[in-house]
Coordinates of C-alpha atoms in Angstrom, one line a residue:
X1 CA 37.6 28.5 -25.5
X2 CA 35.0 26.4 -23.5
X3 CA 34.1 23.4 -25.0
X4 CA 30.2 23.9 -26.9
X5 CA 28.8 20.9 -24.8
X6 CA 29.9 22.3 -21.9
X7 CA 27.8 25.6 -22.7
X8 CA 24.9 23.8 -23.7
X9 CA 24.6 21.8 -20.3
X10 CA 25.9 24.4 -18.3
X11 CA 22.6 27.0 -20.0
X12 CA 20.2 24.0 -20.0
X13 CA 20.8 23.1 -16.4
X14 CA 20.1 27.2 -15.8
X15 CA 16.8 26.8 -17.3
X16 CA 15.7 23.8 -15.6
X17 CA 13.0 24.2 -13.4
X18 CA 14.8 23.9 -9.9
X19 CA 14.0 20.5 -7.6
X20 CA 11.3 20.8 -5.2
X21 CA 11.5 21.6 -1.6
X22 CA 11.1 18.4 0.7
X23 CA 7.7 19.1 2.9
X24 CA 8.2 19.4 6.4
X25 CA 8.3 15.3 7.7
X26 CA 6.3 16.3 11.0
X27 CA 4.0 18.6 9.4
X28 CA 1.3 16.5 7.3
X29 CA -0.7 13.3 7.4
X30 CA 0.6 11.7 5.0
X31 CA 3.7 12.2 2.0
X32 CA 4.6 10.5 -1.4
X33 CA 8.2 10.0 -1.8
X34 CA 8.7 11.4 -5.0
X35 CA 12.0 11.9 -7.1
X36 CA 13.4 11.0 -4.0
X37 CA 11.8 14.2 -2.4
X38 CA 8.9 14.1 0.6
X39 CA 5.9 15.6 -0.8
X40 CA 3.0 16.3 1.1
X41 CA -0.5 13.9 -0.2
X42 CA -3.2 16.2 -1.7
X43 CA -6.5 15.4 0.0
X44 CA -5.4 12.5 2.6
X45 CA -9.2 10.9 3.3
X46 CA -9.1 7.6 4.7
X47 CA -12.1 5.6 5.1
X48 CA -13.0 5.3 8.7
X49 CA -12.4 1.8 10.1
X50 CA -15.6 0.8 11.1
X51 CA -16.7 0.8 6.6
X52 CA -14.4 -1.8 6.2
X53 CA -16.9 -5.0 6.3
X54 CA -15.3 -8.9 6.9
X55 CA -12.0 -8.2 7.4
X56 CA -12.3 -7.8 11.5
X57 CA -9.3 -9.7 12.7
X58 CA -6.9 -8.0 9.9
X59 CA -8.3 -4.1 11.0
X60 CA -7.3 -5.3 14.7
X61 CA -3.9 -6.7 14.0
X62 CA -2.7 -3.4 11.6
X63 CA -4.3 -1.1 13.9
X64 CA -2.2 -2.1 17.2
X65 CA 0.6 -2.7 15.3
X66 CA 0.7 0.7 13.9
X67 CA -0.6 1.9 17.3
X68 CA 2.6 0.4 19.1
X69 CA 4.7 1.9 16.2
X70 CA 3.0 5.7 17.1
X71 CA 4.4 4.9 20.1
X72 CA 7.7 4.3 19.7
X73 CA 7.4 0.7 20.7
X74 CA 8.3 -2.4 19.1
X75 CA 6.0 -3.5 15.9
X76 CA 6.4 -5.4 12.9
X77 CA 7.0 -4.8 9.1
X78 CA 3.6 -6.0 7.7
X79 CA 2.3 -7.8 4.4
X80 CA -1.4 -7.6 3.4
X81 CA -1.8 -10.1 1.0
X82 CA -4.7 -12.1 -1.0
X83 CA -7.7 -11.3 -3.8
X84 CA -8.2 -8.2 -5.8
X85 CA -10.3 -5.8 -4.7
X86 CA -10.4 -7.0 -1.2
X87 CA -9.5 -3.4 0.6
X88 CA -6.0 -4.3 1.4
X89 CA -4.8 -0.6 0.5
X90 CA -8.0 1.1 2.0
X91 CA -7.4 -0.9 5.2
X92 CA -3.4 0.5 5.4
X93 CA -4.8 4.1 4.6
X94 CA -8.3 3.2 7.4
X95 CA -5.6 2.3 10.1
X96 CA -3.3 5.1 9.5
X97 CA -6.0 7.8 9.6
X98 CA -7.6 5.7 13.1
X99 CA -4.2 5.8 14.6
X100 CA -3.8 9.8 13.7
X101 CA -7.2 10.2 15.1
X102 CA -6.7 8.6 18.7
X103 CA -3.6 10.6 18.8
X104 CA -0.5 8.8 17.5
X105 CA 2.0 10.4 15.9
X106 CA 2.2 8.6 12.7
X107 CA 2.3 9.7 9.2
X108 CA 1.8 7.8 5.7
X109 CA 4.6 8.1 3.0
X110 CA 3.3 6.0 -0.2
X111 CA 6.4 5.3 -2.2
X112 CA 6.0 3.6 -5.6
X113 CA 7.3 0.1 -6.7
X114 CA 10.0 1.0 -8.9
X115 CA 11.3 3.1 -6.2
X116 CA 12.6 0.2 -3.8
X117 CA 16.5 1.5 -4.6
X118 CA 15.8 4.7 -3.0
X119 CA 14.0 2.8 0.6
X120 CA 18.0 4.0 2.2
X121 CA 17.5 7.7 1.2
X122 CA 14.1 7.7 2.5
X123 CA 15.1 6.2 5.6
X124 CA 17.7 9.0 6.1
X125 CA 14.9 11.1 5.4
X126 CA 12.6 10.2 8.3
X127 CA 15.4 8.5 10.8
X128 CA 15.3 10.2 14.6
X129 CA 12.4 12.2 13.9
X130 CA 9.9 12.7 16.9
X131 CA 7.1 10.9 14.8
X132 CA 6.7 7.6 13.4
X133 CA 6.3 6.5 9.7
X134 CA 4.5 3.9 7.9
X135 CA 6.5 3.4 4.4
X136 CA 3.4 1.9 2.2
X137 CA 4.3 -0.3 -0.9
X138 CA 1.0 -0.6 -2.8
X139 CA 0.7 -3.5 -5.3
X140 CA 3.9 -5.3 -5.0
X141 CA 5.5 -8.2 -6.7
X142 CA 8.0 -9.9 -8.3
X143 CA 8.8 -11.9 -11.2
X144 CA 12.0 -13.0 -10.1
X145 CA 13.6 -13.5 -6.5
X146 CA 16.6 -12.1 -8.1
X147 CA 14.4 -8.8 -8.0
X148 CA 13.3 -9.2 -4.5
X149 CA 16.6 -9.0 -2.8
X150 CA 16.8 -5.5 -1.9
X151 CA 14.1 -5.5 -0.3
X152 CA 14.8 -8.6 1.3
X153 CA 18.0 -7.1 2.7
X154 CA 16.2 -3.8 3.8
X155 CA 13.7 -5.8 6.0
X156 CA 16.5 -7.9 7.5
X157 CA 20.2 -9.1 7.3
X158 CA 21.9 -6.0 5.7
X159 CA 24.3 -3.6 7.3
X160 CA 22.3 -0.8 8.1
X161 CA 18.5 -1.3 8.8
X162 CA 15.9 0.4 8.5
X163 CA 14.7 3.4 11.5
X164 CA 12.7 2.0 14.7
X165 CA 10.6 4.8 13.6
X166 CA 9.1 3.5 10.1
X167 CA 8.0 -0.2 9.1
X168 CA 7.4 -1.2 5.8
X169 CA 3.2 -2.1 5.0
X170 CA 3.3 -3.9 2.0
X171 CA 0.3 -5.0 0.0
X172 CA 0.4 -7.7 -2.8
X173 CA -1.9 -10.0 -4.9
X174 CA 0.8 -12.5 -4.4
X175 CA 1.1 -14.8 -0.7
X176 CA 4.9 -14.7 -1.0
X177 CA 5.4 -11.8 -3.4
X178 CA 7.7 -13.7 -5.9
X179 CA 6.2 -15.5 -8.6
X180 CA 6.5 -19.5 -8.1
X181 CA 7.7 -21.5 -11.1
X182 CA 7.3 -25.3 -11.1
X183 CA 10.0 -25.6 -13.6
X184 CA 12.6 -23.7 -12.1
X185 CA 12.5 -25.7 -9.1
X186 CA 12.1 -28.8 -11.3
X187 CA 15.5 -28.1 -13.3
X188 CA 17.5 -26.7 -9.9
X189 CA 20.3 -29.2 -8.7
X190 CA 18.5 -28.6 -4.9
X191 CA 14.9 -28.0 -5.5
X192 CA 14.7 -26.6 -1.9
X193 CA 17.2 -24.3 -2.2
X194 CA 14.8 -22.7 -5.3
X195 CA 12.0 -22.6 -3.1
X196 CA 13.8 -21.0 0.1
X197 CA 14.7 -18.3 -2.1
X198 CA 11.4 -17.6 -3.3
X199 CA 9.5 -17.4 0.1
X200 CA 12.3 -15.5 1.6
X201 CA 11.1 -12.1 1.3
X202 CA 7.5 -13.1 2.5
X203 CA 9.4 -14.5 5.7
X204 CA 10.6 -11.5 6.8
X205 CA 7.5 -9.8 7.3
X206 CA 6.3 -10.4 10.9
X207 CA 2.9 -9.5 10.2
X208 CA 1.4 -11.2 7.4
X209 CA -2.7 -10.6 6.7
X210 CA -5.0 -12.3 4.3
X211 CA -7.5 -11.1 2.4
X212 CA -10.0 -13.5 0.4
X213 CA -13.0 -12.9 -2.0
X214 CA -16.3 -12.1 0.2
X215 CA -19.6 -14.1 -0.1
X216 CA -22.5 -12.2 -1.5
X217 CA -23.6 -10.9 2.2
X218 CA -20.6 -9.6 3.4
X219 CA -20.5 -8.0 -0.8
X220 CA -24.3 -6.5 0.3
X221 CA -23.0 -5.1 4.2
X222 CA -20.3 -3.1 2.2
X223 CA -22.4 -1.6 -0.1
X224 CA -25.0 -1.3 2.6
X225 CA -22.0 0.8 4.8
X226 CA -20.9 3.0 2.0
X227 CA -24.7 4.0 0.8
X228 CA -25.7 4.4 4.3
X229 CA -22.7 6.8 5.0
X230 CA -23.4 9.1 1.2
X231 CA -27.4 8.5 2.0
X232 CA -28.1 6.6 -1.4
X233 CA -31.3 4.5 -2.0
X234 CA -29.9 0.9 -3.1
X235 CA -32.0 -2.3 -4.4
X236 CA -30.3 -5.5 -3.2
X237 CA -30.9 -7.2 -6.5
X238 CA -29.4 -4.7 -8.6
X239 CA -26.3 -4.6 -6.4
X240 CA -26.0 -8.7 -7.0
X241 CA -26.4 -8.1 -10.6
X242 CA -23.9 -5.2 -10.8
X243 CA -21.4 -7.7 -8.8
X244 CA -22.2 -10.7 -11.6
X245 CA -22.0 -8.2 -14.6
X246 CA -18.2 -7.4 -13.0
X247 CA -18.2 -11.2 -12.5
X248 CA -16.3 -10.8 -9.0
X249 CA -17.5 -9.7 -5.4
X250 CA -15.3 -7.3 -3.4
X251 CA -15.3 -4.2 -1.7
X252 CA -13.7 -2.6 -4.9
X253 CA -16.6 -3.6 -7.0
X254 CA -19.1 -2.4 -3.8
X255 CA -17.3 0.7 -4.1
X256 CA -17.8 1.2 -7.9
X257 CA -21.6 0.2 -7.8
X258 CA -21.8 3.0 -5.2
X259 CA -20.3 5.4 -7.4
X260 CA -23.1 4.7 -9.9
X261 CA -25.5 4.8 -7.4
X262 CA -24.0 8.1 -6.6
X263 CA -24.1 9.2 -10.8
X264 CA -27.7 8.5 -11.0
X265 CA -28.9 10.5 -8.1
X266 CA -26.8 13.7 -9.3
X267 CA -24.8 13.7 -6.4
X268 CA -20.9 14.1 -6.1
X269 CA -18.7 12.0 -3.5
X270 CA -16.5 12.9 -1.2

């Protein structure tokens, strides 16, 4: 007589929804890796490059990067870095979309943080295709370097590397990704050898970018961009005194003030 677990599982598993079909890897803009599945991104709108205000030299360096990746020449794994709010993640999604636009064959796959044990899978995934892929970890960082070590060996130094078709675009709040404790290198027996491991993942990342809080024009040419581009009437002073109520200045916060802008004309964005 079969065992009653074995039943149970066997007419659970039956009535489990079934996985999802993988979305065709050459067929769409840009993908989530989900449950270790391709899925095509709903409504993939990138901001166009030119909205992105006071971060020149970072747009040019990620768009020929990404530009050389589309086309199949050498390019670099690439860390935005620096202040909240800054546009690190619009700027990855801006250069993607201007890239797809001049005609490179380059597609977006967002995969989440918690997801880094799965990078080999995804790289199976995408490996020899005829396109090429930036893998986009938003928000990254560690408490530990302990924790950073895959990673670390997916960049460079493990056994099988990553595709020449997909390069890692990481963005972080952190410089060097791993959080830096005085008093663990204080109590190690080689304080360097504490340190080493902490900036080692941040090393391996030939492209690194920084981002920094913007003074109060560059704050008032961002909101000036995005109102221009919806057609919404702005007053410079209550744009400042939105940014001081928030108590920062960033193209984040420029972005929310124009969504209020937005609210009290009645109109939608899109």
């Amino acid at each position: 007589m079969t065992d009653p677990l074995i039943r149970i599982a066997a007419a659970l598993e039956r009535l489990a929804p079934p996985p999802p079909a993988a979305a065709d890897p050459l067929a769409h803009p840009a993908y989530v890796w989900r449950d270790a599945v391709l899925t095509a991104a709903r409504d993939f709108a990138p901001l166009p490059l030119p909205l992105l205000h006071g971060v020149d030299a970072q747009k040019k360096a990620l768009f020929d990067n990404l530009t050389r990746l589309a086309a199949g020449h050498a390019a670099q794994d690439a860390l935005l870095w620096g202040a909240r709010g800054t546009g690190k993640s619009a700027l990855v999604k801006a250069a993607v979309g201007a890239v797809q636009s001049s005609g490179g064959a380059l597609a977006l796959i967002e995969v989440a943080a918690d997801r880094l044990d799965t990078l080999p899978r995804l790289f199976d995934a995408v490996a020899g295709r005829a396109r090429a892929y930036a893998i986009f970890l938003d928000d990254l960082g560690f408490d530990a370097a302990a924790e950073a070590r895959v990673l670390r060996s997916l960049l460079e130094g493990g056994a099988e590397a990553r595709p020449a078709n997909a390069r890692l675009i990481v963005t972080s709040n952190r410089r060097h990704l791993v959080t830096r404790d005085i008093a663990e290198q204080g109590s190690a027996i080689n304080p360097r050898d504490s340190v080493d491991d902490q900036l080692a993942l941040a090393d391996r990342f030939g492209l690194s970018l920084g981002f920094h809080v913007v003074d109060q024009d560059a704050y008032l040419a961002i909101v000036r961009g995005y109102a221009e581009r919806h057609a919404l009437p702005f007053d410079t002073g209550d744009a400042v005194q939105w940014a001081t109520r928030r108590g920062s200045r960033s193209g984040r916060v420029a972005w929310q003030y124009v969504v209020e802008l937005a609210g009290r004309e009645g109109k939608a964005l899109k």
